[in-house]
Coordinates of C-alpha atoms in Angstrom, one line a residue:
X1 CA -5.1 -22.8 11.3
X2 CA -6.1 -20.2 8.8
X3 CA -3.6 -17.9 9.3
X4 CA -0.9 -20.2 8.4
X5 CA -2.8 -21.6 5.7
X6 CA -3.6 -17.8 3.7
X7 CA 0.4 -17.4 3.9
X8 CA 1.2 -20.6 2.5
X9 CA -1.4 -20.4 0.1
X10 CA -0.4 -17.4 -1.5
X11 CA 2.6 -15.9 -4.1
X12 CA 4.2 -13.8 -2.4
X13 CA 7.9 -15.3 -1.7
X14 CA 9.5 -12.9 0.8
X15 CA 6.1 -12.7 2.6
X16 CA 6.5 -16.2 3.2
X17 CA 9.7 -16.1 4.2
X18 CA 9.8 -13.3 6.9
X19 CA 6.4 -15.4 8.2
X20 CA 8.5 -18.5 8.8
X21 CA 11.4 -16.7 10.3
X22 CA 9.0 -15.2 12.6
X23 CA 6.6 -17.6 13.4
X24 CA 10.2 -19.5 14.3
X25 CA 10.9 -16.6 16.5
X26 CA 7.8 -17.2 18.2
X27 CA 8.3 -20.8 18.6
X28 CA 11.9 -20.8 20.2
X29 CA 10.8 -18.4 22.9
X30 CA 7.8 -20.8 23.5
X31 CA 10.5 -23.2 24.1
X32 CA 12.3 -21.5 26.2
X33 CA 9.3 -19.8 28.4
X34 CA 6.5 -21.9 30.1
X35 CA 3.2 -20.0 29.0
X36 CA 2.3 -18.4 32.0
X37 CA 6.1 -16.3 31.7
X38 CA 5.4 -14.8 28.5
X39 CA 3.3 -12.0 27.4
X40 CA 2.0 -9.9 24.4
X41 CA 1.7 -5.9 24.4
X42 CA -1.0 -5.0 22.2
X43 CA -1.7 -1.2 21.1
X44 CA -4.3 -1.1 18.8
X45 CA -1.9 -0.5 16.1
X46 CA -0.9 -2.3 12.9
X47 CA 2.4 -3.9 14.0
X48 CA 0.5 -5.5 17.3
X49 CA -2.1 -7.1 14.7
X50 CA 0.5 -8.3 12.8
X51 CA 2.3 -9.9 15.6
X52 CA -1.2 -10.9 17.4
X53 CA -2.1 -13.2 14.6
X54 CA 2.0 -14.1 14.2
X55 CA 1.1 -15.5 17.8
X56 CA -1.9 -17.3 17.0
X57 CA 0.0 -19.2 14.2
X58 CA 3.0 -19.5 16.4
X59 CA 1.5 -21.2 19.5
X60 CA -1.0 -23.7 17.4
X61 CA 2.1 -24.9 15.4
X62 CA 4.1 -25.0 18.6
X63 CA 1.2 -26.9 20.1
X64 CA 0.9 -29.3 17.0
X65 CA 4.5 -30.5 17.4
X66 CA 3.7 -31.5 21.1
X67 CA 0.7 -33.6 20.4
X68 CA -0.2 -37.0 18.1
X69 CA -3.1 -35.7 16.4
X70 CA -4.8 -32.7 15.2
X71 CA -7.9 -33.2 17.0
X72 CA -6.3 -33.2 20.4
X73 CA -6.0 -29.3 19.2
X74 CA -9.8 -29.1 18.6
X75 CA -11.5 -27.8 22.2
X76 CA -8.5 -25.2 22.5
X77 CA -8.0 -23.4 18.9
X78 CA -10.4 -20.6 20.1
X79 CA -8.1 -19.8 22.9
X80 CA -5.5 -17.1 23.4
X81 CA -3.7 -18.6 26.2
X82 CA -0.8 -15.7 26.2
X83 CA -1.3 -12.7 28.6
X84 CA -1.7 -9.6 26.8
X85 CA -1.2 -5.9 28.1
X86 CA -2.8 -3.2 27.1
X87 CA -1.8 0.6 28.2
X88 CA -5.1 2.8 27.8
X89 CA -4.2 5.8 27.3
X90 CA -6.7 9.6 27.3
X91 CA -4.9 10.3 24.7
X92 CA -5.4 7.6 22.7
X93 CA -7.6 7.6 19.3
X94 CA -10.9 6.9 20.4
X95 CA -11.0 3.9 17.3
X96 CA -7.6 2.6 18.4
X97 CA -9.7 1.7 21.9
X98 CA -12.8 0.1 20.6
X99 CA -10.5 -2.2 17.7
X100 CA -8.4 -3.2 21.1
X101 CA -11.6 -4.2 23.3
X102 CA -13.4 -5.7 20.2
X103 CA -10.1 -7.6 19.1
X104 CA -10.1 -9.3 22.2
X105 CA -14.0 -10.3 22.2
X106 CA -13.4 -12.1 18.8
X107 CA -10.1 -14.1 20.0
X108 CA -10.7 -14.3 23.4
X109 CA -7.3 -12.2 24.4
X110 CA -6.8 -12.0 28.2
X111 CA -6.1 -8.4 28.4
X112 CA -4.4 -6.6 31.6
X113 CA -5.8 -2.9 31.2
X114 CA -2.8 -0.8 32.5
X115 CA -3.7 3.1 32.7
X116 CA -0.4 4.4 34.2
X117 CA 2.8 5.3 32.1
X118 CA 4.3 2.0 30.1
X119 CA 7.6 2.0 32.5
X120 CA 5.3 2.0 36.1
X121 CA 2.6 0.0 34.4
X122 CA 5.3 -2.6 33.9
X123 CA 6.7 -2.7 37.4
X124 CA 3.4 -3.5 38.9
X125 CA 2.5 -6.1 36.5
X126 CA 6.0 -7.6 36.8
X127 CA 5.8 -8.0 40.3
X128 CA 2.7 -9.6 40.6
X129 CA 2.9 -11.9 37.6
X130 CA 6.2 -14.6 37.0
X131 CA 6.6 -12.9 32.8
X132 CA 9.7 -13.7 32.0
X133 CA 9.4 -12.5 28.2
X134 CA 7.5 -10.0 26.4
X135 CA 6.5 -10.4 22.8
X136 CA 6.7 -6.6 20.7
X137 CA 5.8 -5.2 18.0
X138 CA 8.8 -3.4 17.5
X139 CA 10.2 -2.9 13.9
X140 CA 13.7 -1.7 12.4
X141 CA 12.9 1.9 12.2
X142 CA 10.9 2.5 15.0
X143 CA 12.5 5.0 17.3
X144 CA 13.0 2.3 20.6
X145 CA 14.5 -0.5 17.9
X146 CA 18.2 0.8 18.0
X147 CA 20.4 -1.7 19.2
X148 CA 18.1 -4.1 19.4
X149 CA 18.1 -7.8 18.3
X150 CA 15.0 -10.6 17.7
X151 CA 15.8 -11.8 21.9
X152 CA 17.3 -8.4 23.6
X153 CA 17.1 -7.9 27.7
X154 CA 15.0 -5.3 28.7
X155 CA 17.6 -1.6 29.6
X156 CA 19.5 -0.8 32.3
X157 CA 17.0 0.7 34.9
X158 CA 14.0 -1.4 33.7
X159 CA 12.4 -4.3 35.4
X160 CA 14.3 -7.1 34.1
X161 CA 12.2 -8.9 31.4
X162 CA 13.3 -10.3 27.5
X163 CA 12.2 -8.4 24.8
X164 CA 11.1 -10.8 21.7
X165 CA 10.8 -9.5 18.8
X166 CA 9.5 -11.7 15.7
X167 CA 8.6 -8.6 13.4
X168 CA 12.2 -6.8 14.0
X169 CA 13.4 -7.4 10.1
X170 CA 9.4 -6.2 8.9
X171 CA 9.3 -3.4 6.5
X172 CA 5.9 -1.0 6.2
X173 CA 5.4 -3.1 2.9
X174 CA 5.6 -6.7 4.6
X175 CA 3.3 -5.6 7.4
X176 CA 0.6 -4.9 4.6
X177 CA 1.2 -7.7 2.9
X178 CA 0.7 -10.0 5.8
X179 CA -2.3 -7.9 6.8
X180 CA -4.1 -8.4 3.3
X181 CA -2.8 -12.2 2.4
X182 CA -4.4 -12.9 6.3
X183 CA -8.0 -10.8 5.7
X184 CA -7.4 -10.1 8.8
X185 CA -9.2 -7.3 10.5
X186 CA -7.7 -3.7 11.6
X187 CA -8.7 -0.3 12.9
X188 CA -10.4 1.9 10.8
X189 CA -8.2 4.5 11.1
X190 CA -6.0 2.8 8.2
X191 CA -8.1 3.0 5.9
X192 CA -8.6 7.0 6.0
X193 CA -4.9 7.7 5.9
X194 CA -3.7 7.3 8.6
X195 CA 0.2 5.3 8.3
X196 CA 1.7 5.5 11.7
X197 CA -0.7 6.1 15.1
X198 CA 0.5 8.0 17.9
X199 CA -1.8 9.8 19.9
X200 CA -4.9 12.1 19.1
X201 CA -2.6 15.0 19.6
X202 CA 0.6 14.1 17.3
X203 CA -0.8 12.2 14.5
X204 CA -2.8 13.6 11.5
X205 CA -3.6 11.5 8.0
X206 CA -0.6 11.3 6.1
X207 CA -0.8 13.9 3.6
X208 CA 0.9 11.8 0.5
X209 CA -2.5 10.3 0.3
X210 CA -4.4 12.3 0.2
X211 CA -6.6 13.0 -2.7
X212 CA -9.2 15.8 -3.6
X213 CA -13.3 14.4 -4.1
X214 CA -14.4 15.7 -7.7
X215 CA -18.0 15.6 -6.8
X216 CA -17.1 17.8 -3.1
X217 CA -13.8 19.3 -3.8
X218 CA -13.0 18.3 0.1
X219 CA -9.5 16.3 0.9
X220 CA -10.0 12.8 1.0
X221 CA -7.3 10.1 2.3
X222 CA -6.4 6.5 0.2
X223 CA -5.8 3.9 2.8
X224 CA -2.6 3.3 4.1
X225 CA -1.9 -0.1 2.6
X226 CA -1.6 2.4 -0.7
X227 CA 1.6 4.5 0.6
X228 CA 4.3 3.7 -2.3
X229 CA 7.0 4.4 -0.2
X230 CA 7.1 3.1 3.5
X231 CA 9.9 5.3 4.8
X232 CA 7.2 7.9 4.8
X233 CA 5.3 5.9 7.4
X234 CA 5.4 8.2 10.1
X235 CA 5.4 11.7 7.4
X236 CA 1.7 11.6 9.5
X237 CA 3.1 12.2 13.0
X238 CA 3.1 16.1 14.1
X239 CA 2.8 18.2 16.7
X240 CA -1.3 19.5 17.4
X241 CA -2.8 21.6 19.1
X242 CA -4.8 20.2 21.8
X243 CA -7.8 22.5 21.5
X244 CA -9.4 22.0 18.0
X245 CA -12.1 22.4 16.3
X246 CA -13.6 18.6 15.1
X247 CA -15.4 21.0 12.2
X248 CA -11.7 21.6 10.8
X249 CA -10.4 18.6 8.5
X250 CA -7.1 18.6 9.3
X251 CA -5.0 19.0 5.6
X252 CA -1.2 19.7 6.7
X253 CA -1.7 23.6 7.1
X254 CA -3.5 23.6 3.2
X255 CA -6.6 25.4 3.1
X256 CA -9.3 23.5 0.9
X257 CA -8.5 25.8 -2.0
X258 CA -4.6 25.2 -2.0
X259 CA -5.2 21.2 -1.5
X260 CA -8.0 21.2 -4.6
X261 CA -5.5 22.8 -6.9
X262 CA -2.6 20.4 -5.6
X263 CA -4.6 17.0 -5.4
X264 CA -3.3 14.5 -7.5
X265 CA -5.0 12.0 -9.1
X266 CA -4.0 8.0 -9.5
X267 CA -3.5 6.3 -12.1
X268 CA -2.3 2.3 -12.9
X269 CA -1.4 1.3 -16.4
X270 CA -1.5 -3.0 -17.3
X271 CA 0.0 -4.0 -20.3
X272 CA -0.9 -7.4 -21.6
X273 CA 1.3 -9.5 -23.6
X274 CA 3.5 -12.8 -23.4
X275 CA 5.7 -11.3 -26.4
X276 CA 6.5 -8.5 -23.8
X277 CA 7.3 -10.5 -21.3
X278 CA 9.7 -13.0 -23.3
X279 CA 11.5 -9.8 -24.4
X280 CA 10.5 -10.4 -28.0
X281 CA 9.0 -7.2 -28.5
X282 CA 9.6 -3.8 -26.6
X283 CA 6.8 -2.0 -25.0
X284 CA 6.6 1.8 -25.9
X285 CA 2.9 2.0 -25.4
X286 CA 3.0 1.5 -21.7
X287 CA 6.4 4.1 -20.7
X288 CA 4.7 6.7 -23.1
X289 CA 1.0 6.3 -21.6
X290 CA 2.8 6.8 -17.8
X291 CA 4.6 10.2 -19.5
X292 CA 1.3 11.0 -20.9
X293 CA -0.5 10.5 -17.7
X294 CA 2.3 12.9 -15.4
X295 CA 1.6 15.5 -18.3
X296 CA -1.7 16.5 -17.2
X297 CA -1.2 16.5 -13.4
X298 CA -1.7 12.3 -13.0
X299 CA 0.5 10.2 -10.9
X300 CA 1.0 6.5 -11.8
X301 CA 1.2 4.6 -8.5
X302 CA 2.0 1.2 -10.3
X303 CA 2.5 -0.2 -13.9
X304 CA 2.1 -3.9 -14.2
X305 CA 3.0 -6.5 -17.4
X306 CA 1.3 -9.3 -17.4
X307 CA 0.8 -12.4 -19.0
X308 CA -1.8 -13.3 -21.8
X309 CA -3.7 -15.1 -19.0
X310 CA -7.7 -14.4 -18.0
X311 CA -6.8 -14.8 -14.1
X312 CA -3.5 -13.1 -14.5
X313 CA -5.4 -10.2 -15.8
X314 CA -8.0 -10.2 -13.3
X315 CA -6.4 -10.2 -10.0
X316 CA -4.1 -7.5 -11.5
X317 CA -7.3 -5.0 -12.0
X318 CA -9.0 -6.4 -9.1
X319 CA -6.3 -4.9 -7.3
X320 CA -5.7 -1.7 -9.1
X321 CA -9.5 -0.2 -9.5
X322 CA -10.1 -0.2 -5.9
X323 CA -6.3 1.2 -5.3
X324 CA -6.6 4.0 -8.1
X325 CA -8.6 6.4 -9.0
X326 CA -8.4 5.3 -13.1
X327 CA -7.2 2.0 -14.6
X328 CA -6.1 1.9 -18.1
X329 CA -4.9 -1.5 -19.7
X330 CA -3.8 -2.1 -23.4
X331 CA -2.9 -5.3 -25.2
X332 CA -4.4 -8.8 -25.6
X333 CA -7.5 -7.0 -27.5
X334 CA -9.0 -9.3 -30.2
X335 CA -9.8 -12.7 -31.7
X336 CA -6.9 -14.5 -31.2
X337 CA -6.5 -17.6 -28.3
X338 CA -4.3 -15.5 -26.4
X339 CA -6.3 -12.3 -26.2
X340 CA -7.2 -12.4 -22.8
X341 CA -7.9 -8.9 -21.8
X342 CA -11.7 -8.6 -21.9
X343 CA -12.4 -12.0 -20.2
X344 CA -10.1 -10.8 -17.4
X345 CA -11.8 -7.5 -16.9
X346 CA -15.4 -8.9 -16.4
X347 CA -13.8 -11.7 -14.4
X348 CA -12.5 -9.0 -11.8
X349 CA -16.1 -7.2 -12.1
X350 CA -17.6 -10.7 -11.8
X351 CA -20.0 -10.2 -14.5
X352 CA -20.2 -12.4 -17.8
X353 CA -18.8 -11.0 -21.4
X354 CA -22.4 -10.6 -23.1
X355 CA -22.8 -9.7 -27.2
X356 CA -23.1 -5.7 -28.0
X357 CA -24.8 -5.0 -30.6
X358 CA -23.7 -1.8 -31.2
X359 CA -20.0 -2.8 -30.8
X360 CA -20.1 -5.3 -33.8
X361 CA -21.2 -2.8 -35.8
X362 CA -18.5 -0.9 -35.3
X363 CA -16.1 -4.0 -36.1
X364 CA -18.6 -5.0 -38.9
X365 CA -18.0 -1.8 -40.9
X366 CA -14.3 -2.4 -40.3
X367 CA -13.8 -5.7 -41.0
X368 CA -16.6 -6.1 -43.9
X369 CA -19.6 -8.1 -43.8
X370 CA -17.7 -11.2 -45.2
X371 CA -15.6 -11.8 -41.7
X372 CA -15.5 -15.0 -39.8
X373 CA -17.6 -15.3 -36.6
X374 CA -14.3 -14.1 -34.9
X375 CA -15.9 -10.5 -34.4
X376 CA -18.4 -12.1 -32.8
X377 CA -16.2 -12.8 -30.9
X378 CA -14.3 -9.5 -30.4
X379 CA -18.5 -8.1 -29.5
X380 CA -18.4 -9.3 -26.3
X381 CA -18.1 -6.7 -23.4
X382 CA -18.3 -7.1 -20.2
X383 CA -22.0 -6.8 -19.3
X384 CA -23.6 -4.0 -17.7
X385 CA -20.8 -2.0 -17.3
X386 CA -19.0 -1.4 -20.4
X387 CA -19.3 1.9 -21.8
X388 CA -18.3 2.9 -25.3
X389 CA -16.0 6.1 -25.9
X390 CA -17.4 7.9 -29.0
X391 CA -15.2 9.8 -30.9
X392 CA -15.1 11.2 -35.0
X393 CA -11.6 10.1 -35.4
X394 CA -11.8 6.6 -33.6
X395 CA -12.9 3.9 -36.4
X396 CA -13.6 2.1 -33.1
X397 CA -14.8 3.5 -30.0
X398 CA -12.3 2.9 -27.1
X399 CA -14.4 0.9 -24.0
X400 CA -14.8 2.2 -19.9
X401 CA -15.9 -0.2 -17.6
X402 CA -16.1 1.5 -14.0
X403 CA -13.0 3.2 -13.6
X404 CA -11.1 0.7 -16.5
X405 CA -9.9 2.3 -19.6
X406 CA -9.6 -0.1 -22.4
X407 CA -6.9 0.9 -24.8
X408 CA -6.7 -0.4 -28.3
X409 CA -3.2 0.8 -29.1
X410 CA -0.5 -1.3 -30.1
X411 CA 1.9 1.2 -31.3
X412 CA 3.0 5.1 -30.2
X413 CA 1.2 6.2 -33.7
X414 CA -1.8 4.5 -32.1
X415 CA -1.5 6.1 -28.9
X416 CA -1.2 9.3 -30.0
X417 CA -4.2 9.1 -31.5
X418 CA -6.1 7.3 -28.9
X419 CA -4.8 10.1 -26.1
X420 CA -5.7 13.3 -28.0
X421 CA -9.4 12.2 -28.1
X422 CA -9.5 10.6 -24.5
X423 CA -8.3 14.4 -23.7
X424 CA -10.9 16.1 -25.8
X425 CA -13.5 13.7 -24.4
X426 CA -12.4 14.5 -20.9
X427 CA -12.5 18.5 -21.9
X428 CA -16.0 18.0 -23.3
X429 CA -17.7 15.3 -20.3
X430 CA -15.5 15.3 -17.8
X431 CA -14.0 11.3 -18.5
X432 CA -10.7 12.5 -16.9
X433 CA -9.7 14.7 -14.2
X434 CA -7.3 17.3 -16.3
X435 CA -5.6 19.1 -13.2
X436 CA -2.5 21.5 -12.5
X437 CA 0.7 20.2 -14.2
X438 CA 3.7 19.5 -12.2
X439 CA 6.2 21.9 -11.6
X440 CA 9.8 20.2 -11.9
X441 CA 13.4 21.2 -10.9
X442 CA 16.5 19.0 -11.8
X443 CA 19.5 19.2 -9.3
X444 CA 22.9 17.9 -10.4
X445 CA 25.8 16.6 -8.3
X446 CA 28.8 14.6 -8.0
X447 CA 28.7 13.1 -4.4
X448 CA 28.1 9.7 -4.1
X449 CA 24.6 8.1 -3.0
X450 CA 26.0 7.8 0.7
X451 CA 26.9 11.8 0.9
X452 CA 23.2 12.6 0.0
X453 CA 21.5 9.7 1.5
X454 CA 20.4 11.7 4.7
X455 CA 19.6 15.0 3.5
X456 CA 17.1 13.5 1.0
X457 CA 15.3 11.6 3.5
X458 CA 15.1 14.7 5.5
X459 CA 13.6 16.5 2.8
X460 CA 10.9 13.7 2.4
X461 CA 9.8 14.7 5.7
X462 CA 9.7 18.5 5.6
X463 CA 8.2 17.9 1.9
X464 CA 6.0 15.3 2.3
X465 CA 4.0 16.6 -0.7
X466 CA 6.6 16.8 -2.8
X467 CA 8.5 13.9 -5.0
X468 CA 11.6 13.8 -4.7
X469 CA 13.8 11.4 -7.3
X470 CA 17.4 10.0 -8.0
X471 CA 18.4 8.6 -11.8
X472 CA 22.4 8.4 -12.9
X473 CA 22.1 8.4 -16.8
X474 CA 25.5 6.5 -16.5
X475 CA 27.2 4.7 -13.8
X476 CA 30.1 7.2 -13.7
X477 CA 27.4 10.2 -14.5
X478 CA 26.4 13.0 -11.9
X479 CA 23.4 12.1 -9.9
X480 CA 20.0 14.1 -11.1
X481 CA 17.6 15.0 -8.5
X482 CA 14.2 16.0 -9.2
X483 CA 11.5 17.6 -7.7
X484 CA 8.2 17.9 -8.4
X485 CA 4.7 18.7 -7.0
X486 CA 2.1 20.7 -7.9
X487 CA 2.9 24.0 -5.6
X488 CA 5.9 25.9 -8.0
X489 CA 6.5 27.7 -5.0
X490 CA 6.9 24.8 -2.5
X491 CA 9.4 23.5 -5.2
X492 CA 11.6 26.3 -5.1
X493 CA 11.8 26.5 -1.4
X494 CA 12.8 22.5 -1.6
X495 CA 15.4 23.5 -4.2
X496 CA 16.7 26.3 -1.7
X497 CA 16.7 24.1 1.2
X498 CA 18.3 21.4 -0.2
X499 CA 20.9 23.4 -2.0
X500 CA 22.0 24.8 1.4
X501 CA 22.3 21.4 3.0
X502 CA 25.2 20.6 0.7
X503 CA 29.1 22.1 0.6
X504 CA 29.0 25.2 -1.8
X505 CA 29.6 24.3 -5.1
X506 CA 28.6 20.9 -4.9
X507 CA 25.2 20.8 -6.2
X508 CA 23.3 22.8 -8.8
X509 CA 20.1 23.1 -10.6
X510 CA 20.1 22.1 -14.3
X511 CA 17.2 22.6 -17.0

């Protein structure tokens, strides 16, 4: 079953782990219920796909424990044999409908199309069908998950029915993963920003994605496998109007102007290095590039170390150059066995390193004409789309391929150098977006992590465009909050606000 197989297959440890407790789930309530007593509610929505495909995996494994051999399996693995229920709704997402009704032409769901409210719906389907068990999507955090466990009886004043719930323990970040590893398919709506869907009236793109288009200057969204933090799943869920006008992108109450000068660009920095990784050497380069990056308006999404290793290398950038808008990666440049950097990069790009002629020049005049054949060696690029970064002060041009920065730098002197002409070659031809700085406020307070849990995930709701940050620079020390965003002035009202949710005295702003 392939499902089972891409989880197995891959790295991911705890994605494996909340599979098999699941899929466990799945299989003691198959136990338990005949088929024709269990059912599947199916919205459209990410969690349902999640648990959809949990299902699949669940009942062919539950299946392969009853019979001898696998091809006894073999005329039925096509089927979906558990009832599902869909509620159609008017005011459902047009996308979220035609993902449901295509979903179940491709496995073959047998859907019951319920158009009433989800407690009458129920009742009617309940009396005319023997389910005794209803598989959901529900995850901790939802807003109907309180108090509820994997197996939970349906509420006082309900039709009487057992709630399963195999995804209960999911975080946002384990439903992405599963959805990924699986390659399975999902609405469209995820991948223009959308993080948590509602209905057409109370859910908008999630405005922590969002990015600004350099060639347009419109608002665009990342997908929402990309949200850093998933307690800001539902930050997309508001109150519209129900008269709009489809001409309008929707942008959190920004105009176009306010949401050019405040978009923030992405940015993922890969060291490469075995010496790092053994701890036999300590990495400035990389914490100063990330400081280097925040200092002209660039947020870096994810920093990643990685061994001196050609696949390790390129499933990292495979990942990170269709995830950010810039990719820069220093270390495991050269001759040497272990420099792995460049073969990784046109690995990802899946193009072969190829000679450059004008390259070993470079390294020629460097290295003097009575070198080895090793900067022959250091000549190949990544063919076709490698292209060198000129500049008066560089005895070697820095390299570009796509949206990867190649960094030579081994040291902070080198980096230095390196960054001032990457920023006067971005002044000059545009090779980096240079946009408004963050504004930044530092709050300072002695309560404990528990006495401010609340308010600060409060805040990360009313300032969803904000970052907001906890660091102790001791374990006895006060706790520093930051803030920071690109709007001084939405800063300052956070800093008012969440002054005022605190006793007098309690908290204050530091420089």
């Amino acid at each position: 079953m392939e499902i089972d197989k891409a989880i197995g297959d891959c790295n991911d440890q705890r994605l494996k782990t909340k599979y098999n407790n699941a899929v466990y789930v799945i299989q003691r309530a198959l136990a338990l219920y005949n088929i024709e007593e269990v059912a599947f509610s199916f919205n459209g929505g990410k969690d349902s796909i999640v648990l959809l495909h949990l299902l699949r995996a669940g009942y062919y494994l539950h299946k392969l424990e009853q019979v001898k051999h696998d091809e006894d399996l073999g005329c039925n693995q096509s089927k979906f044999p558990i009832r599902t229920i869909y509620f159609e709704s008017p005011c459902a997402f047009p996308e979220i409908n035609s993902f449901t009704y295509e979903t179940a032409a491709i496995y073959n769901l047998q859907l019951d199309i319920l158009r009433q409210d989800f407690k009458s719906g129920l009742e009617g389907l309940l009396r005319t069908k023997p389910i005794r068990a209803i598989f959901l999507g529900v995850r901790i955090g939802d807003p109907t998950a309180v108090g509820q466990e994997q197996f939970s009886p349906s509420s006082p004043g309900w039709p009487p029915f057992m709630r399963v719930n195999p995804i209960l323990d999911w975080s946002y970040r384990d439903v992405w993963a599963f959805l990924l590893t699986s390659k399975v398919p999902y609405c469209s709506l995820y991948d223009q920003g959308y993080t948590s869907i509602g209905s057409v009236y109370d859910t908008v793109p999630n405005s922590l994605l969002s990015v600004s288009n350099p060639t347009s200057g419109k608002v665009e969204y990342r997908p929402a496998y990309m949200l850093a933090d998933g307690r800001s799943e539902r930050a997309g869920r508001t109150r519209k109007s129900k008269v709009a006008d489809s001409s309008i992108s929707l942008s959190n109450g920004t105009t176009d102007v306010e949401s050019q000068q405040t978009c923030i660009p992405t940015a993922s920095v890969i060291g490469v290095g075995d010496e790092i990784l053994l701890g036999k050497v300590e990495d400035l380069v990389g914490p100063s590039l990330c400081k280097k990056l925040h200092s002209i308006g660039w947020t870096v999404t994810q920093f990643d170390v990685l061994r001196s290793d050609i696949d390790s290398v390129a499933e990292s950038v495979e990942r990170q150059k269709s995830t950010s808008d810039m990719v820069f990666i220093y270390g495991g440049i050269g001759p040497l066995h272990s420099d792995a950097t460049l073969s990784g990069i046109a690995k990802s790009f899946g193009v072969r390193l190829a000679p450059d002629e004008e390259f070993e020049e470079y390294l020629t005049s460097i290295a003097g004409y009575q070198s080895t054949g090793d900067k022959n060696e250091m000549a190949q690029l990544p063919e076709g789309i490698t292209e060198l970064l000129h500049h008066e002060k560089l005895p070697v041009p820095l390299m570009k391929c796509q949206n990867v920065i190649i960094l030579m730098a081994t040291n902070l002197a080198e980096l230095d150098k390196e960054w001032d002409c990457l920023i006067e070659l971005a002044a000059s031809s545009g090779l980096l977006m240079l946009t408004k700085p963050f504004s930044s406020k530092y709050l300072s307070t002695t309560l404990s992590d528990v006495e401010v849990a609340q308010p600060l995930s409060a805040m990360r709701i009313d300032f969803p465009d904000l970052f907001i940050g906890c660091y102790r620079k001791s374990r006895r020390g006060p706790l520093v909050i930051t803030l920071e965003g690109k709007d001084q002035g939405k800063v300052q009202l956070a800093t008012e606000a969440l002054v005022k949710k605190f006793p007098a005295g309690t908290i204050s702003e530091t420089i």
